PDB file of C-alpha atoms and ligand atoms in Angstrom:
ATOM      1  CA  UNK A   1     -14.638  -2.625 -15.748  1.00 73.00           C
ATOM      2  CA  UNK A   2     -13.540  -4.738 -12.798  1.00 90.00           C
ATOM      3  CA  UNK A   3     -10.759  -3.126 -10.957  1.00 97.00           C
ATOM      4  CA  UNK A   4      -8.499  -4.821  -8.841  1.00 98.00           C
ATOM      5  CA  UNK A   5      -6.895  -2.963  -5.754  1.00 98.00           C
ATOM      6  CA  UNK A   6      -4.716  -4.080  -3.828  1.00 98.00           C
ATOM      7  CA  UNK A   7      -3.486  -2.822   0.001  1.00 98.00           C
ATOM      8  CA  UNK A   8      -0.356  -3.491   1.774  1.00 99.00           C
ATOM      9  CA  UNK A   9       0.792  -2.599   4.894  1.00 98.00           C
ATOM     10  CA  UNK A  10       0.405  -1.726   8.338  1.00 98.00           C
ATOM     11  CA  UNK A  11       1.952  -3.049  11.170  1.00 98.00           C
ATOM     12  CA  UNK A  12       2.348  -6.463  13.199  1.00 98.00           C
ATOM     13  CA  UNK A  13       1.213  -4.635  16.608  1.00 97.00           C
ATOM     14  CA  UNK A  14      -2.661  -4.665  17.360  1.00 96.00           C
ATOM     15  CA  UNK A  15      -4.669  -2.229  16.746  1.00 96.00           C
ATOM     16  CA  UNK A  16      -2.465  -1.188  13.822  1.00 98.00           C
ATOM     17  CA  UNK A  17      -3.305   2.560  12.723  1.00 98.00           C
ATOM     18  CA  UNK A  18      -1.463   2.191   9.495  1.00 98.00           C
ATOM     19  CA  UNK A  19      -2.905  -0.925   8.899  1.00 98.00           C
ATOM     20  CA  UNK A  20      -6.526   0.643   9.517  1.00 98.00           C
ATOM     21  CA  UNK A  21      -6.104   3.932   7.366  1.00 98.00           C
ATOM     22  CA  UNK A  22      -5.150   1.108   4.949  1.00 98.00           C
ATOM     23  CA  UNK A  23      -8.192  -0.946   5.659  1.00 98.00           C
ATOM     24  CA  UNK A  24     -10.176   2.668   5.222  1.00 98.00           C
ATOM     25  CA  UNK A  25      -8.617   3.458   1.764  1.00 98.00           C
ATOM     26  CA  UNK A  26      -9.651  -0.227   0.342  1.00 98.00           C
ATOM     27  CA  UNK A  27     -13.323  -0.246   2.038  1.00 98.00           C
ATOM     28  CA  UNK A  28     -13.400   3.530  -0.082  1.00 98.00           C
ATOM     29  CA  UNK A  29     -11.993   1.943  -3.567  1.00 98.00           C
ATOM     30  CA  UNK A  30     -15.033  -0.627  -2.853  1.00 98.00           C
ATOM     31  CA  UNK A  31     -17.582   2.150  -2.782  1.00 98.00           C
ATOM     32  CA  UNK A  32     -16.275   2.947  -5.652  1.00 98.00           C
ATOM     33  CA  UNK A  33     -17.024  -0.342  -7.396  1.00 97.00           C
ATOM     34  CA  UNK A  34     -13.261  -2.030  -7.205  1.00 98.00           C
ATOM     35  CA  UNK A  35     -12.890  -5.387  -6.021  1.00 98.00           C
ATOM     36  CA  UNK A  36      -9.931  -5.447  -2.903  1.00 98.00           C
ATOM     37  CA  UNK A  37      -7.281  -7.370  -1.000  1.00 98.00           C
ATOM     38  CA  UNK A  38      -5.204  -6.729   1.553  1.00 98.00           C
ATOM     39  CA  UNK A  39      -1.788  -7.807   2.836  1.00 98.00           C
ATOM     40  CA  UNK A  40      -1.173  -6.376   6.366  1.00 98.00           C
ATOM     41  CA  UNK A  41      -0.026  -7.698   9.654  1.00 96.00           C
ATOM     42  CA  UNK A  42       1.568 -11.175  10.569  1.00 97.00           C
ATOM     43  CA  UNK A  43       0.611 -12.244   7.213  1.00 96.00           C
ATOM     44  CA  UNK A  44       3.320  -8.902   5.419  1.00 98.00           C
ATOM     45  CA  UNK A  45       6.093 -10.477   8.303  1.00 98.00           C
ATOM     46  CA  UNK A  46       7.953 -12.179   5.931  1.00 98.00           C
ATOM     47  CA  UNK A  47      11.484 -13.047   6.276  1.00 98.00           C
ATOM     48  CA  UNK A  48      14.232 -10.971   5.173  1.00 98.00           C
ATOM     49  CA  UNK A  49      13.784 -11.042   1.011  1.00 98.00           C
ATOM     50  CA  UNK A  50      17.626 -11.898  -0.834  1.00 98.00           C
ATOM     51  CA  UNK A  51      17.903 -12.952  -4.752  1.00 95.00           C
ATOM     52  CA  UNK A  52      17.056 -16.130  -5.092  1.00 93.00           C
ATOM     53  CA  UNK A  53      15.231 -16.241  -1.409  1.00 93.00           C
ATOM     54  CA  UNK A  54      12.222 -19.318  -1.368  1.00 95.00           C
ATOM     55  CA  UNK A  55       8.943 -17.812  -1.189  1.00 97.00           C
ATOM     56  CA  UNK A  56       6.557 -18.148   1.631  1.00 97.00           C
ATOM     57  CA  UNK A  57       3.194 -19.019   0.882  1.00 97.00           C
ATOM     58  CA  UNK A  58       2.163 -15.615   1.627  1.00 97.00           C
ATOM     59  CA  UNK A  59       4.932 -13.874  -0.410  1.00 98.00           C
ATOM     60  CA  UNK A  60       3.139 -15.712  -2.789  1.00 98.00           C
ATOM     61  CA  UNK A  61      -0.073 -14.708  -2.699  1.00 98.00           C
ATOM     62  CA  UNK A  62       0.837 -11.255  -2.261  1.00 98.00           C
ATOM     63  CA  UNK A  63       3.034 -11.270  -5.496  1.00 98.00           C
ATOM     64  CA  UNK A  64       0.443 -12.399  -7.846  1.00 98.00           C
ATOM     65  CA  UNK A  65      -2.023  -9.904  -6.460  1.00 98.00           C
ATOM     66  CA  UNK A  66      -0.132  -7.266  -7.451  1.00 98.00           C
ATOM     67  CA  UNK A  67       0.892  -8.442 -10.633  1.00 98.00           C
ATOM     68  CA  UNK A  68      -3.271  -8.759 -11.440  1.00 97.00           C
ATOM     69  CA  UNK A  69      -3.714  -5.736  -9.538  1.00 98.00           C
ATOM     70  CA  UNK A  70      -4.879  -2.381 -11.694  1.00 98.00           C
ATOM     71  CA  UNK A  71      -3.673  -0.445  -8.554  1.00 98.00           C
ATOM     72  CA  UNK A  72      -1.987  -0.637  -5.647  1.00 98.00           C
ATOM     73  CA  UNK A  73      -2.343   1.423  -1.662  1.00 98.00           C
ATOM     74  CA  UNK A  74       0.919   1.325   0.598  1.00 99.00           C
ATOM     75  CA  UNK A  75       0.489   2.072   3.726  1.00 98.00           C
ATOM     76  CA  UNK A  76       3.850   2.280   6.482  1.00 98.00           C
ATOM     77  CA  UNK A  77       4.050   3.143  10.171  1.00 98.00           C
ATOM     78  CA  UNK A  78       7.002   5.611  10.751  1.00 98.00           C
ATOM     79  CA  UNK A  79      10.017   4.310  12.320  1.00 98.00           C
ATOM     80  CA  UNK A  80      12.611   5.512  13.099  1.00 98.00           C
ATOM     81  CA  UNK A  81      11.904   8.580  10.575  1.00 97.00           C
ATOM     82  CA  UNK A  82      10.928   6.333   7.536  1.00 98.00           C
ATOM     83  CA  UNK A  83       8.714   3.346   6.494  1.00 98.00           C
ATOM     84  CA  UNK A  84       8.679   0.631   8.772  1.00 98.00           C
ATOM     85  CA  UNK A  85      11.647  -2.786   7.955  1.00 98.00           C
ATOM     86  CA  UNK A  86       8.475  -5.179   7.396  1.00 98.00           C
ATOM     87  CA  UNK A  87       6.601  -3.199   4.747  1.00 98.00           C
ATOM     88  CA  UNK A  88      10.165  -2.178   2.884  1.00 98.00           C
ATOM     89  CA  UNK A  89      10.606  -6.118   3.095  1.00 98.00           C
ATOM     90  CA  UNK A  90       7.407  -7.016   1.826  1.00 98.00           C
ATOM     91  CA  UNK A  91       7.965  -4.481  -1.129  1.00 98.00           C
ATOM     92  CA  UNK A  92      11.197  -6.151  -1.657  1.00 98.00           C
ATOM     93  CA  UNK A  93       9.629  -9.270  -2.590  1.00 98.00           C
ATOM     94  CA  UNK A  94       7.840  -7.607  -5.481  1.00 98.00           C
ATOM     95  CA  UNK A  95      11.474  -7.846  -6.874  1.00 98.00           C
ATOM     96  CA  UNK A  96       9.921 -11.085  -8.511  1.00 98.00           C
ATOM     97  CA  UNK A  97       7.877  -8.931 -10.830  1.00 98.00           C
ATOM     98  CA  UNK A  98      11.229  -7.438 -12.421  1.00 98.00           C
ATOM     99  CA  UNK A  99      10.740 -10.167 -15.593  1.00 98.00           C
ATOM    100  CA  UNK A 100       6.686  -9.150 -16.108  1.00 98.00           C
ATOM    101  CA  UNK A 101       5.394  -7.611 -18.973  1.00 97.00           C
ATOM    102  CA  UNK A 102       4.597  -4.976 -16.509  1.00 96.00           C
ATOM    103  CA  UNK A 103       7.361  -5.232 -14.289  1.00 98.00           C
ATOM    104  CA  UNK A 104       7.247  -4.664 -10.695  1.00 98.00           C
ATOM    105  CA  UNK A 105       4.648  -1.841 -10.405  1.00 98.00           C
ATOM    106  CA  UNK A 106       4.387  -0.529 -14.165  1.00 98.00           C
ATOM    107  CA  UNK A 107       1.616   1.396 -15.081  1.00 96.00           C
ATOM    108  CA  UNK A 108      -0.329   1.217 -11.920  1.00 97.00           C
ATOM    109  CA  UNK A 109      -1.271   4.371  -9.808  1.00 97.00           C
ATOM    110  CA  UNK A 110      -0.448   3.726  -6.430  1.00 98.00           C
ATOM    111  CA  UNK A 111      -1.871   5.231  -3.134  1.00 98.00           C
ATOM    112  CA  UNK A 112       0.339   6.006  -0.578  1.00 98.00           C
ATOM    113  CA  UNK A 113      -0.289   6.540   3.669  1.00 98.00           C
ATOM    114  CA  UNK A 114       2.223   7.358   6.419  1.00 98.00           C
ATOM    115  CA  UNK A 115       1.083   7.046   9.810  1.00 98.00           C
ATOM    116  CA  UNK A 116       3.529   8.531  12.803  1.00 98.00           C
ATOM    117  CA  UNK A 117       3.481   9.995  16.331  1.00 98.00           C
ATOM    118  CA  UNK A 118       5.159  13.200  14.935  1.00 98.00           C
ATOM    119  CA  UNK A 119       4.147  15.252  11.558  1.00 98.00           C
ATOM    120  CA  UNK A 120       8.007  14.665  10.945  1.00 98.00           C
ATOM    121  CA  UNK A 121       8.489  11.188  10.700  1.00 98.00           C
ATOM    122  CA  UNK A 122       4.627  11.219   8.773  1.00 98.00           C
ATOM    123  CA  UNK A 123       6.217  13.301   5.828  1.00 98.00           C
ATOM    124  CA  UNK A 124       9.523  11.378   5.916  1.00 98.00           C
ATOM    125  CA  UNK A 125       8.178   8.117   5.672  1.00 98.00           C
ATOM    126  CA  UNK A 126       5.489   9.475   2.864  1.00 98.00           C
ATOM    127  CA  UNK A 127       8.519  10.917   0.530  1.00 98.00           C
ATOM    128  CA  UNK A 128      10.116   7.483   0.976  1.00 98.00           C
ATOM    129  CA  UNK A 129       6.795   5.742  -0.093  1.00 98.00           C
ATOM    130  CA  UNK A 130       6.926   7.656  -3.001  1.00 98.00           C
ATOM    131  CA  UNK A 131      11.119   7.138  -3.768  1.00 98.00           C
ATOM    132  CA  UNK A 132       9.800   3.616  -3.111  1.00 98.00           C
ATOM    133  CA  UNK A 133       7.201   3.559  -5.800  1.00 98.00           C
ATOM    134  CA  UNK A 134       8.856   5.709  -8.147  1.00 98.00           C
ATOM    135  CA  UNK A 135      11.623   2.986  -7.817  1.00 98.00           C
ATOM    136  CA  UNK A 136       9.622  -0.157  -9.009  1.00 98.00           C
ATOM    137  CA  UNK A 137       7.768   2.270 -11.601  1.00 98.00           C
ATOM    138  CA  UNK A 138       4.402   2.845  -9.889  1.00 98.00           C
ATOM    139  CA  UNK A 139       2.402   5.872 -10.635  1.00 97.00           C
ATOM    140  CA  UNK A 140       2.461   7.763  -7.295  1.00 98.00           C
ATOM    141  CA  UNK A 141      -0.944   9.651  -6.994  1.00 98.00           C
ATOM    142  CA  UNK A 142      -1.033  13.317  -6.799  1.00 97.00           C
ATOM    143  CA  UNK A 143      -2.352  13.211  -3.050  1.00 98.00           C
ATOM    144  CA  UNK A 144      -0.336  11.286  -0.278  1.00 98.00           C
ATOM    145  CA  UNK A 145      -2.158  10.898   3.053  1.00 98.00           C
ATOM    146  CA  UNK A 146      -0.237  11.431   6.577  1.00 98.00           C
ATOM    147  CA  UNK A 147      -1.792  11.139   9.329  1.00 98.00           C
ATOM    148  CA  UNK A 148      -0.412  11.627  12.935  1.00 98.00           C
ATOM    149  CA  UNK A 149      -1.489   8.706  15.100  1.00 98.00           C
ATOM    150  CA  UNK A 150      -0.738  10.929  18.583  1.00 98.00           C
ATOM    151  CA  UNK A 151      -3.873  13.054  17.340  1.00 97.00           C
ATOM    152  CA  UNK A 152      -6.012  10.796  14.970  1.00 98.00           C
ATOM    153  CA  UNK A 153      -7.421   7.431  16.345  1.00 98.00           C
ATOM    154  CA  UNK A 154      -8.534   4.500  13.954  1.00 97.00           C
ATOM    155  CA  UNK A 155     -11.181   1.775  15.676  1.00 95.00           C
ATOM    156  CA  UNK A 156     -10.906  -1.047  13.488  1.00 89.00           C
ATOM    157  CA  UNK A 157     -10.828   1.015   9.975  1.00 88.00           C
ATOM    158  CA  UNK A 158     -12.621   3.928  11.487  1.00 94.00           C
ATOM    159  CA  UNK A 159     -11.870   7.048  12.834  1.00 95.00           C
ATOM    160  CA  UNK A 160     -13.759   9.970  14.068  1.00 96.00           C
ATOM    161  CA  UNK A 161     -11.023  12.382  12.295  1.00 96.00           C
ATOM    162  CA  UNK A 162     -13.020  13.922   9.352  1.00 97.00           C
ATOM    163  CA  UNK A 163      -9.994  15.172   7.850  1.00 97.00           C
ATOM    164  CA  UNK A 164      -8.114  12.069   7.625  1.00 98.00           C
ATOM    165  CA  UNK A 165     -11.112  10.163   6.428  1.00 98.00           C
ATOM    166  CA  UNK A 166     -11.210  13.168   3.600  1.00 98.00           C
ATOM    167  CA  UNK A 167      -7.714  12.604   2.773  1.00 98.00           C
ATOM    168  CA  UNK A 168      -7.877   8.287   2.913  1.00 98.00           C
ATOM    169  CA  UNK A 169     -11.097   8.850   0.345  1.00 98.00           C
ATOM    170  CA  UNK A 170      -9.273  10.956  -1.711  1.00 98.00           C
ATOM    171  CA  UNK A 171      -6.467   8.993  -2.580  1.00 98.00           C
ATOM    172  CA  UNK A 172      -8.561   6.307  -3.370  1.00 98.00           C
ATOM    173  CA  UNK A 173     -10.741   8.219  -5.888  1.00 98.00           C
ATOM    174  CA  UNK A 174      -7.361   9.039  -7.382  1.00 98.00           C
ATOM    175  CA  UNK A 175      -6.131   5.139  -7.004  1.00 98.00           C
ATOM    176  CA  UNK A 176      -9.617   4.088  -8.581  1.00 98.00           C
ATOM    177  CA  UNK A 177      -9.975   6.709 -11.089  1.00 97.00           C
ATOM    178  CA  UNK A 178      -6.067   6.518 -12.751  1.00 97.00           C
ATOM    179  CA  UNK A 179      -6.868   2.683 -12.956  1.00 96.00           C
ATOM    180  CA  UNK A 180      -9.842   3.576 -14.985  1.00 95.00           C
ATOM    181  CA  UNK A 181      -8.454   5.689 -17.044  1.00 93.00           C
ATOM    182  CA  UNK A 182      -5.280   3.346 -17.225  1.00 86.00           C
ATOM    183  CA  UNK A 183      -8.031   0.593 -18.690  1.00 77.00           C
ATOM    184  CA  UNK A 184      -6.168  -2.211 -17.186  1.00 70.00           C
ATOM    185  CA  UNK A 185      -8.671  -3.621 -15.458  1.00 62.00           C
ATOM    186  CA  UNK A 186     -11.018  -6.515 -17.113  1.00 53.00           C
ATOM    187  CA  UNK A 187     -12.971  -9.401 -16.309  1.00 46.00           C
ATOM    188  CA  UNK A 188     -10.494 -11.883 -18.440  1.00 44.00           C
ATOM    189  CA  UNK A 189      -9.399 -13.964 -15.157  1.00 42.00           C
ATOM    190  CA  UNK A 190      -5.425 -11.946 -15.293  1.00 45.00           C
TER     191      UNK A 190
HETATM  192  C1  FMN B 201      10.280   0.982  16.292  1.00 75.08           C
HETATM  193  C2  FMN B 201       9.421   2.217  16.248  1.00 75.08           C
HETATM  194  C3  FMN B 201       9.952   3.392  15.777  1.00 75.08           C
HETATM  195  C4  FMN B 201       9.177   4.557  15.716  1.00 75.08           C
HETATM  196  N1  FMN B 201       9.749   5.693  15.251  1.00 75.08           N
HETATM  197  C5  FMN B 201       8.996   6.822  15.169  1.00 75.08           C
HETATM  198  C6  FMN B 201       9.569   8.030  14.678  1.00 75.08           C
HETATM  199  O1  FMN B 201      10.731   8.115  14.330  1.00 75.08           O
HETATM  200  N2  FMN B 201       8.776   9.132  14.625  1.00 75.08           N
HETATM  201  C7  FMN B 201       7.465   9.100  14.991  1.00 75.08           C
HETATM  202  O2  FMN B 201       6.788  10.116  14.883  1.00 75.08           O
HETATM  203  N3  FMN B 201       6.896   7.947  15.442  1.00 75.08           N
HETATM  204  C8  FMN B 201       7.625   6.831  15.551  1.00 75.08           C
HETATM  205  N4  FMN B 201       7.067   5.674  16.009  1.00 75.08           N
HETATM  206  C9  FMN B 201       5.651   5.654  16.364  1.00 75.08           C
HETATM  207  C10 FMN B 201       4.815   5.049  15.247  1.00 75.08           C
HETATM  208  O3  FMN B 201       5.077   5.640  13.987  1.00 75.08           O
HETATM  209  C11 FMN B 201       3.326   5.246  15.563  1.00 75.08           C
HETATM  210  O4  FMN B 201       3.037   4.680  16.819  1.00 75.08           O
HETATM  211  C12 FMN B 201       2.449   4.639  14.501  1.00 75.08           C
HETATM  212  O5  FMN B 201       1.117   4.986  14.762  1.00 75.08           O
HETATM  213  C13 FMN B 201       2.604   3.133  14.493  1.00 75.08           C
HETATM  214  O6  FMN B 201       1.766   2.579  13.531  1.00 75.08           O
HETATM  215  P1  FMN B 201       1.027   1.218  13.814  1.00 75.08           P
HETATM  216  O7  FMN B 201      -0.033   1.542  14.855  1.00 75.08           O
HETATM  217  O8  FMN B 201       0.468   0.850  12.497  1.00 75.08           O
HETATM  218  O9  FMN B 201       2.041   0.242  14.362  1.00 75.08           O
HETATM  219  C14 FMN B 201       7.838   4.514  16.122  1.00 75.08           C
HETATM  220  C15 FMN B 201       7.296   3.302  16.598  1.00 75.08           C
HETATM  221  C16 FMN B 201       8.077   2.179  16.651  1.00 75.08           C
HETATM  222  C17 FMN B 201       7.469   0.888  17.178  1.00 75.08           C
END
């Protein structure tokens, strides 16, 4: 079964951590045989989403990943004690799902990472993630990830932190295996 997973995230400042935990979950989900993209960066920065808003190219792309995507990572900086205004916007945009057979993010387990300077903001912004998901009808996993970016470092999507690795290869056994047993994925060209 071909599963499609797809990451978005991280931050517009290089060197992003949260956009390199992200980076780590996908390159996991690979070794476990799904296929990946990720939205992260400049290319999340989108401008503020509004009903009836014209769609960047980008916003695009991103929206009909996800709505071929068997399962989804999220992954937010803190700021400010929750998830960051450019990946809230970027979710935002999935508003164009709402009409889908699968609206928004129905029936898809969905990964979630907070990365902060302080433990507080990390668990904050991860029980927003979650309100987030739970919101557009994603399938939360089990196991959130925070990690605190003042004592784990990320060099391009590795770190040295065995613990965080642990906990970014976790969640996506749990992304890879609810898609599985979701059997939405397929080779049909959705
Ligand atoms: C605007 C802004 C607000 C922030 N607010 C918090 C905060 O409330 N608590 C915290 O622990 N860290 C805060 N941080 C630090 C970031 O969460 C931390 O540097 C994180 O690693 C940034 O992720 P990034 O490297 O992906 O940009 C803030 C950073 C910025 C730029």
């Amino acid at each position: 079964m071909n599963l499609r997973i797809v990451g978005i995230g991280g931050s517009v400042d290089p060197g992003s951590q949260s956009g390199a935990a992200l980076r780590s979950v996908l390159a996991a989900a690979q070794r476990l045989g799904a296929s990946t993209t990720v939205f992260t960066g400049p290319d999340i920065a989108f401008p503020p989403y509004f009903t009836g808003a014209q769609l960047p190219p980008a916003a695009r792309d991103l929206i009909e990943s996800v709505r071929r995507a068997d399962g989804v990572v999220i992954a937010s900086p803190g700021y400010h004690g929750t998830i960051s205004g450019v990946v809230k916007n970027a979710l935002d945009y999935l508003e164009e799902l709402r009409d889908d057979a699968r609206p928004y993010l129905d029936g898809r387990a969905v990964g979630l990472v907070a990365v902060a300077r302080g433990w507080q903001a990390t668990v904050d912004t991860l029980v927003t993630l979650r309100q987030v998901t739970h919101a557009l009808r994603g399938w939360p996993t089990p196991y959130g990830v925070t990690i605190n970016s003042s004592m784990t470092h990320f060099d391009d999507d590795l770190t040295e932190d065995d613990g965080a690795r642990d906990s970014l290869e976790l969640v996506a056994a749990q992304v890879v295996s609810f898609a599985r047993k979701m059997g939405t994925g397929s080779d049909d060209g959705r």
